[in-house]
Amino acid sequence: MSITPGEMTTLSAVLEKLRIKKRDSEFRMTPEGFGTGNGKYYTPEQLKIIKTYRFEGDSDPSDSSIIYLIEADNGLIGYSLDAYGAYSDHEDDGYDDFIRKIQMEERDEQIIFEDKPENLTPVE
């Protein structure tokens, strides 16, 4: 999944690229750990973050979010979507502590998009 500098990208565009690449299983926080709706739950030790996409928007608060691309120890690759800042709602469910415990792959590539008046571009 390659995004070239200067390419206009939105959260929904990244999610669509993940869907096309069959990496669209959403990891959601549950009392048992991260689940994808298939009855299996994962602990932080069974997961690693392989890429992050961060969206920062002054004009649109919904763009202040991050997508974690996550690989499970059984080969499943999916994502977890998190809002941050004023719109983060994970205070009581343990999400923040859980995500911090997941190992980040050494080659993790963080792609940052800023909402600018003229377009939405990656920050180098």
GROMACS .gro file of C-alpha atoms in nm:
model
  124
    1MET     CA    1   0.000   0.000   0.000
    2SER     CA    2   0.191   0.294  -0.127
    3ILE     CA    3   0.081   0.652  -0.089
    4THR     CA    4   0.292   0.905  -0.274
    5PRO     CA    5   0.381   1.240  -0.118
    6GLY     CA    6   0.130   1.507  -0.213
    7GLU     CA    7  -0.144   1.256  -0.294
    8MET     CA    8  -0.478   1.362  -0.149
    9THR     CA    9  -0.584   1.095   0.098
   10THR     CA   10  -0.865   1.061   0.346
   11LEU     CA   11  -0.938   0.814   0.619
   12SER     CA   12  -1.204   0.650   0.401
   13ALA     CA   13  -0.955   0.621   0.111
   14VAL     CA   14  -0.706   0.436   0.332
   15LEU     CA   15  -0.982   0.207   0.463
   16GLU     CA   16  -1.086   0.133   0.104
   17LYS     CA   17  -0.728   0.042   0.010
   18LEU     CA   18  -0.716  -0.193   0.309
   19ARG     CA   19  -1.045  -0.352   0.198
   20ILE     CA   20  -0.913  -0.409  -0.153
   21LYS     CA   21  -0.600  -0.575  -0.012
   22LYS     CA   22  -0.812  -0.796   0.219
   23ARG     CA   23  -0.668  -0.627   0.529
   24ASP     CA   24  -1.003  -0.496   0.646
   25SER     CA   25  -1.068  -0.705   0.956
   26GLU     CA   26  -1.133  -0.449   1.227
   27PHE     CA   27  -0.974  -0.521   1.564
   28ARG     CA   28  -1.212  -0.394   1.833
   29MET     CA   29  -1.159  -0.367   2.206
   30THR     CA   30  -1.354  -0.620   2.413
   31PRO     CA   31  -1.319  -0.733   2.774
   32GLU     CA   32  -1.136  -1.043   2.639
   33GLY     CA   33  -0.888  -0.841   2.428
   34PHE     CA   34  -0.890  -0.734   2.065
   35GLY     CA   35  -1.152  -0.922   1.867
   36THR     CA   36  -1.244  -0.919   1.498
   37GLY     CA   37  -1.590  -1.072   1.527
   38ASN     CA   38  -1.475  -1.424   1.443
   39GLY     CA   39  -1.481  -1.550   1.803
   40LYS     CA   40  -1.102  -1.524   1.851
   41TYR     CA   41  -0.952  -1.268   2.087
   42TYR     CA   42  -0.594  -1.145   2.092
   43THR     CA   43  -0.368  -1.021   2.369
   44PRO     CA   44  -0.108  -0.749   2.302
   45GLU     CA   45   0.161  -1.019   2.295
   46GLN     CA   46  -0.013  -1.188   2.000
   47LEU     CA   47  -0.015  -0.868   1.791
   48LYS     CA   48   0.226  -0.625   1.630
   49ILE     CA   49   0.168  -0.286   1.472
   50ILE     CA   50   0.315  -0.285   1.122
   51LYS     CA   51   0.206   0.059   1.000
   52THR     CA   52   0.023   0.365   1.127
   53TYR     CA   53  -0.174   0.629   0.939
   54ARG     CA   54  -0.238   0.948   1.133
   55PHE     CA   55  -0.487   1.212   1.025
   56GLU     CA   56  -0.468   1.560   1.174
   57GLY     CA   57  -0.737   1.809   1.086
   58ASP     CA   58  -0.797   2.161   1.208
   59SER     CA   59  -1.100   2.214   0.988
   60ASP     CA   60  -1.258   1.872   1.045
   61PRO     CA   61  -1.227   1.717   1.394
   62SER     CA   62  -1.322   1.375   1.253
   63ASP     CA   63  -0.985   1.376   1.073
   64SER     CA   64  -0.800   1.369   1.407
   65SER     CA   65  -0.763   0.995   1.406
   66ILE     CA   66  -0.517   0.713   1.360
   67ILE     CA   67  -0.537   0.378   1.185
   68TYR     CA   68  -0.311   0.107   1.324
   69LEU     CA   69  -0.236  -0.170   1.072
   70ILE     CA   70  -0.199  -0.478   1.292
   71GLU     CA   71  -0.076  -0.831   1.229
   72ALA     CA   72  -0.177  -1.117   1.459
   73ASP     CA   73   0.049  -1.413   1.535
   74ASN     CA   74  -0.174  -1.633   1.315
   75GLY     CA   75  -0.110  -1.413   1.008
   76LEU     CA   76  -0.437  -1.217   1.018
   77ILE     CA   77  -0.379  -0.855   0.916
   78GLY     CA   78  -0.637  -0.593   1.002
   79TYR     CA   79  -0.669  -0.251   1.152
   80SER     CA   80  -0.782  -0.062   1.457
   81LEU     CA   81  -0.923   0.288   1.421
   82ASP     CA   82  -0.877   0.539   1.702
   83ALA     CA   83  -0.977   0.900   1.744
   84TYR     CA   84  -0.739   1.108   1.950
   85GLY     CA   85  -0.757   1.440   2.123
   86ALA     CA   86  -1.092   1.579   2.226
   87TYR     CA   87  -1.287   1.305   2.046
   88SER     CA   88  -1.110   1.004   2.198
   89ASP     CA   89  -1.364   0.789   2.380
   90HIS     CA   90  -1.149   0.500   2.503
   91GLU     CA   91  -1.092   0.627   2.856
   92ASP     CA   92  -1.287   0.354   3.034
   93ASP     CA   93  -1.243   0.049   2.810
   94GLY     CA   94  -0.864   0.003   2.844
   95TYR     CA   95  -0.798   0.066   2.473
   96ASP     CA   96  -0.515   0.315   2.528
   97ASP     CA   97  -0.329   0.085   2.768
   98PHE     CA   98  -0.387  -0.214   2.538
   99ILE     CA   99  -0.259  -0.044   2.222
  100ARG     CA  100   0.054   0.081   2.404
  101LYS     CA  101   0.142  -0.277   2.495
  102ILE     CA  102   0.140  -0.396   2.133
  103GLN     CA  103   0.489  -0.424   1.987
  104MET     CA  104   0.563  -0.194   1.696
  105GLU     CA  105   0.748  -0.357   1.411
  106GLU     CA  106   1.091  -0.202   1.367
  107ARG     CA  107   1.012  -0.108   1.011
  108ASP     CA  108   0.682   0.054   1.116
  109GLU     CA  109   0.611   0.334   0.875
  110GLN     CA  110   0.407   0.623   1.008
  111ILE     CA  111   0.224   0.822   0.747
  112ILE     CA  112   0.083   1.155   0.863
  113PHE     CA  113  -0.181   1.354   0.677
  114GLU     CA  114  -0.261   1.715   0.761
  115ASP     CA  115  -0.580   1.888   0.666
  116LYS     CA  116  -0.470   2.198   0.479
  117PRO     CA  117  -0.697   2.449   0.307
  118GLU     CA  118  -0.563   2.359  -0.038
  119ASN     CA  119  -0.553   1.980   0.005
  120LEU     CA  120  -0.478   1.690   0.234
  121THR     CA  121  -0.114   1.588   0.202
  122PRO     CA  122   0.134   1.362   0.385
  123VAL     CA  123   0.378   1.539   0.616
  124GLU     CA  124   0.738   1.442   0.539
   0.00000   0.00000   0.00000
